[in-house]
Coordinates of C-alpha atoms in Angstrom, one line a residue:
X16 CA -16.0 -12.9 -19.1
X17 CA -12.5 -13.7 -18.6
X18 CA -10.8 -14.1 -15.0
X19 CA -8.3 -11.2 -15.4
X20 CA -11.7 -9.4 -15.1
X21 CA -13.7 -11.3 -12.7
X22 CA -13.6 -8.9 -9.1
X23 CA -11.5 -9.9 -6.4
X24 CA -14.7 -11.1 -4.1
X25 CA -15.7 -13.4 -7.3
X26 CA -12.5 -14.8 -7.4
X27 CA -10.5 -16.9 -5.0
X28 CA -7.6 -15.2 -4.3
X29 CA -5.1 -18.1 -4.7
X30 CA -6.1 -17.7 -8.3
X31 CA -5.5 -14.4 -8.3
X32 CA -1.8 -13.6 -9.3
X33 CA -2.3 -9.9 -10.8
X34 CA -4.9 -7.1 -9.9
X35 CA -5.8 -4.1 -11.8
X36 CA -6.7 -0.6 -10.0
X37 CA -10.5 -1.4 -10.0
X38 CA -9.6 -4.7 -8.1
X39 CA -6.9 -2.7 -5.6
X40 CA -9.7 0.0 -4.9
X41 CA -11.8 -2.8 -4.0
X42 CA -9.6 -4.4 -1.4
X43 CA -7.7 -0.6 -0.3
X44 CA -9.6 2.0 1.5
X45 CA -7.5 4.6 -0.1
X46 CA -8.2 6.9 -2.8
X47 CA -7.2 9.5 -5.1
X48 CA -4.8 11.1 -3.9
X49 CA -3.0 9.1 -1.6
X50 CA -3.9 5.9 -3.9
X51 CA -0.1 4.9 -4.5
X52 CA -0.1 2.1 -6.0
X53 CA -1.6 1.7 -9.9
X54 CA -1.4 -1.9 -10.5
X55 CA -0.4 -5.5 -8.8
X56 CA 2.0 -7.8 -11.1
X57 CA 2.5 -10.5 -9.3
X58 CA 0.7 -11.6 -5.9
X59 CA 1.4 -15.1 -4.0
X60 CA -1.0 -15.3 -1.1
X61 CA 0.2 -14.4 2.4
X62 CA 4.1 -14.3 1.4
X63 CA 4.8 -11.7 -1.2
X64 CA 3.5 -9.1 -3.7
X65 CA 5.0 -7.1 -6.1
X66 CA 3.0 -3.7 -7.1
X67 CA 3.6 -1.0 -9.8
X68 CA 2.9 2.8 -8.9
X69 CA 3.4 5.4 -12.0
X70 CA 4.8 8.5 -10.9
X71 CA 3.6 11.4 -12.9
X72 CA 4.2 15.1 -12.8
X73 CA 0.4 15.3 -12.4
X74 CA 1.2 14.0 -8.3
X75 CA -0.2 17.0 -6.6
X76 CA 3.4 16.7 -3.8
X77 CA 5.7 17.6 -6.6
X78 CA 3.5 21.3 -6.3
X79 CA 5.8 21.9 -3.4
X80 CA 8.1 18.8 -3.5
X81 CA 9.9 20.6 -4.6
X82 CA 8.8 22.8 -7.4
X83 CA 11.9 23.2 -9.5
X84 CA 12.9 19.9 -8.7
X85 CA 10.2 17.4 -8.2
X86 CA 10.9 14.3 -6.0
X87 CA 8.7 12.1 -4.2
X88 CA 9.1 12.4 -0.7
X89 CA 10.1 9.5 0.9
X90 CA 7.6 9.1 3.1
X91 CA 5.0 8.4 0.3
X92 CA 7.4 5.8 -0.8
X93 CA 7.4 3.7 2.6
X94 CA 3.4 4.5 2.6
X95 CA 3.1 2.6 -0.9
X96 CA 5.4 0.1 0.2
X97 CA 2.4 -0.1 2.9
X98 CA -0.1 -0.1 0.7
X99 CA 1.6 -2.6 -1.8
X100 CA 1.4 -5.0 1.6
X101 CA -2.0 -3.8 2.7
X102 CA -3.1 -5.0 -0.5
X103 CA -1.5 -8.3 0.1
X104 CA -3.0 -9.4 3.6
X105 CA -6.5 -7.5 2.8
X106 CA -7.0 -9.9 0.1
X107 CA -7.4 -12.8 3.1
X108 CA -9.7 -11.0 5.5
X109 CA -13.3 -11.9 4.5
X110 CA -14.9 -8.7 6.4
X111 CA -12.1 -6.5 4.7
X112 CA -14.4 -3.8 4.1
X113 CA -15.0 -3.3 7.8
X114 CA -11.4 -3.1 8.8
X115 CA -8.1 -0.8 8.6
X116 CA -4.5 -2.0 8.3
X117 CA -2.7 0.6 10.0
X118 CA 0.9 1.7 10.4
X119 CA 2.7 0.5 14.0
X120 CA 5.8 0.9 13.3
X121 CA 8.7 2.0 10.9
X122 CA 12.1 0.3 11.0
X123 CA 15.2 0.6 8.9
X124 CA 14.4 2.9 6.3
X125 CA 16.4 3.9 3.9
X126 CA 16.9 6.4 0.7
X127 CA 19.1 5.4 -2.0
X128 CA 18.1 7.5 -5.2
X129 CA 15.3 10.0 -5.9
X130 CA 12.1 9.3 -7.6
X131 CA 11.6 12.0 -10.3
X132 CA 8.5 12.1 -12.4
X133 CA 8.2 9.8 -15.5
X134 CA 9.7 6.6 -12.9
X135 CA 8.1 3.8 -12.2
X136 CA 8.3 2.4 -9.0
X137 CA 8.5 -1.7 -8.6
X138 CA 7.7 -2.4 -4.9
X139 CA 8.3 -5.7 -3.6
X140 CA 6.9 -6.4 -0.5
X141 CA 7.8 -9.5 1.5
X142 CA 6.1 -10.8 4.7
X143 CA 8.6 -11.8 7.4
X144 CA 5.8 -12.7 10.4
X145 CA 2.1 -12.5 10.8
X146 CA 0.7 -13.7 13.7
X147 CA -2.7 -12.7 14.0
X148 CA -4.0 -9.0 13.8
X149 CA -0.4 -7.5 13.5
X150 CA 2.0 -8.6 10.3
X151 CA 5.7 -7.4 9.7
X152 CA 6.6 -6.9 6.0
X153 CA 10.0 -5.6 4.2
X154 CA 9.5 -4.0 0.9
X155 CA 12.1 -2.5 -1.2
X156 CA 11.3 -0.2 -4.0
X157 CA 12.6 0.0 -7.3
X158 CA 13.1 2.6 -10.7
X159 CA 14.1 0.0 -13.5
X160 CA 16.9 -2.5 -11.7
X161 CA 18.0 0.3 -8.9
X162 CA 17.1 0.3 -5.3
X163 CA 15.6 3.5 -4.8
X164 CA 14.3 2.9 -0.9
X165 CA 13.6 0.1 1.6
X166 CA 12.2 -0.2 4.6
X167 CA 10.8 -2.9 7.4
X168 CA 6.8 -2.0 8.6
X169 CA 5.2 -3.3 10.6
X170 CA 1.1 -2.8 11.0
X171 CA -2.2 -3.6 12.5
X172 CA -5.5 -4.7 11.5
X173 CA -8.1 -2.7 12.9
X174 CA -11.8 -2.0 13.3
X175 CA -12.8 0.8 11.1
X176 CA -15.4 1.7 13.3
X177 CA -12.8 1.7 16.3
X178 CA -11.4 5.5 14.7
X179 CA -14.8 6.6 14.2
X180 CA -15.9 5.7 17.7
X181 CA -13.1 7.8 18.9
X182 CA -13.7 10.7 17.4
X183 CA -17.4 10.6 18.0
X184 CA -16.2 10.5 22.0
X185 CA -13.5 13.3 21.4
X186 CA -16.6 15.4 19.6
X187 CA -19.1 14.4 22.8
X188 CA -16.3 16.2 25.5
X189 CA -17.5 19.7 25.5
X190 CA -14.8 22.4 27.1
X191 CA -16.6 24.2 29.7

């Protein structure tokens, strides 16, 4: 077996530089179809990553994003920008698979150029501070050498068991 193909928790991560989708499954909760990023070319622990997502007229948004002109909204753009750095930090926490990174904040976003189907995004993803649970990151997305979108996040790790908790209280409170 060679190491391209060893899994992530075999692996130190320090020698891992790429990751295919089996190893980002692995280390994101996320799933089809809000999985949003396909592949992980270049990875230097806790500074920067730099992710691949395919976008394919197959993406169930372009159904009514808009149907006679597909675009990818935005929004899913910041989120794989997200995802690209959840990807990056995850791969440090040992208990990964009992945690959450969640979105805190949203700064500075911006939308230079739509994403249309047969693009591929290049997100690059850049921490600016970690200190703790919390990490800031800016990422800026790419279709061949053009910014297409940018945006500062900032988010949290959490206890995955800290949502379910919640709701499980929300579902004990019985209206009377």
């Amino acid at each position: 077996m060679n190491d391209a193909s060893q899994s992530v928790s075999e692996t130190p991560a320090a020698e891992h530089t790429t990751l295919d989708i089996h190893d980002i499954m692995r280390i994101l909760p996320h799933r089809y179809p809000f999985l949003l990023i396909d592949r992980v070319i270049d990875l230097v622990r806790m500074k920067r990553i730099v992710a691949i997502k395919n976008v394919t007229m197959n993406e169930p948004f372009f159904a009514g994003h808009f149907p006679s002109m597909p675009i990818m909204p935005g929004v899913l753009i910041v989120e794989a920008v997200a995802q690209a750095g959840g990807a990056l930090l995850l791969t440090e926490i040992p208990d990964r698979e009992h945690k959450l990174m969640v979105f805190t904040g949203i700064e500075k976003a911006r939308f230079r150029r739509p994403v249309v189907p047969g693009d591929q995004l290049r997100i690059e993803v850049d921490v600016k501070a970690w200190r703790g649970d919390a990490v800031r990151m800016q990422g800026i997305a790419y279709v061949e050498d053009k910014k297409v979108a940018e945006a500062i996040v900032t988010c949290r790790l959490v206890d995955r068991d800290r949502g379910r908790s919640a709701q499980t209280e929300a579902d004990d409170v019985s209206p009377e």
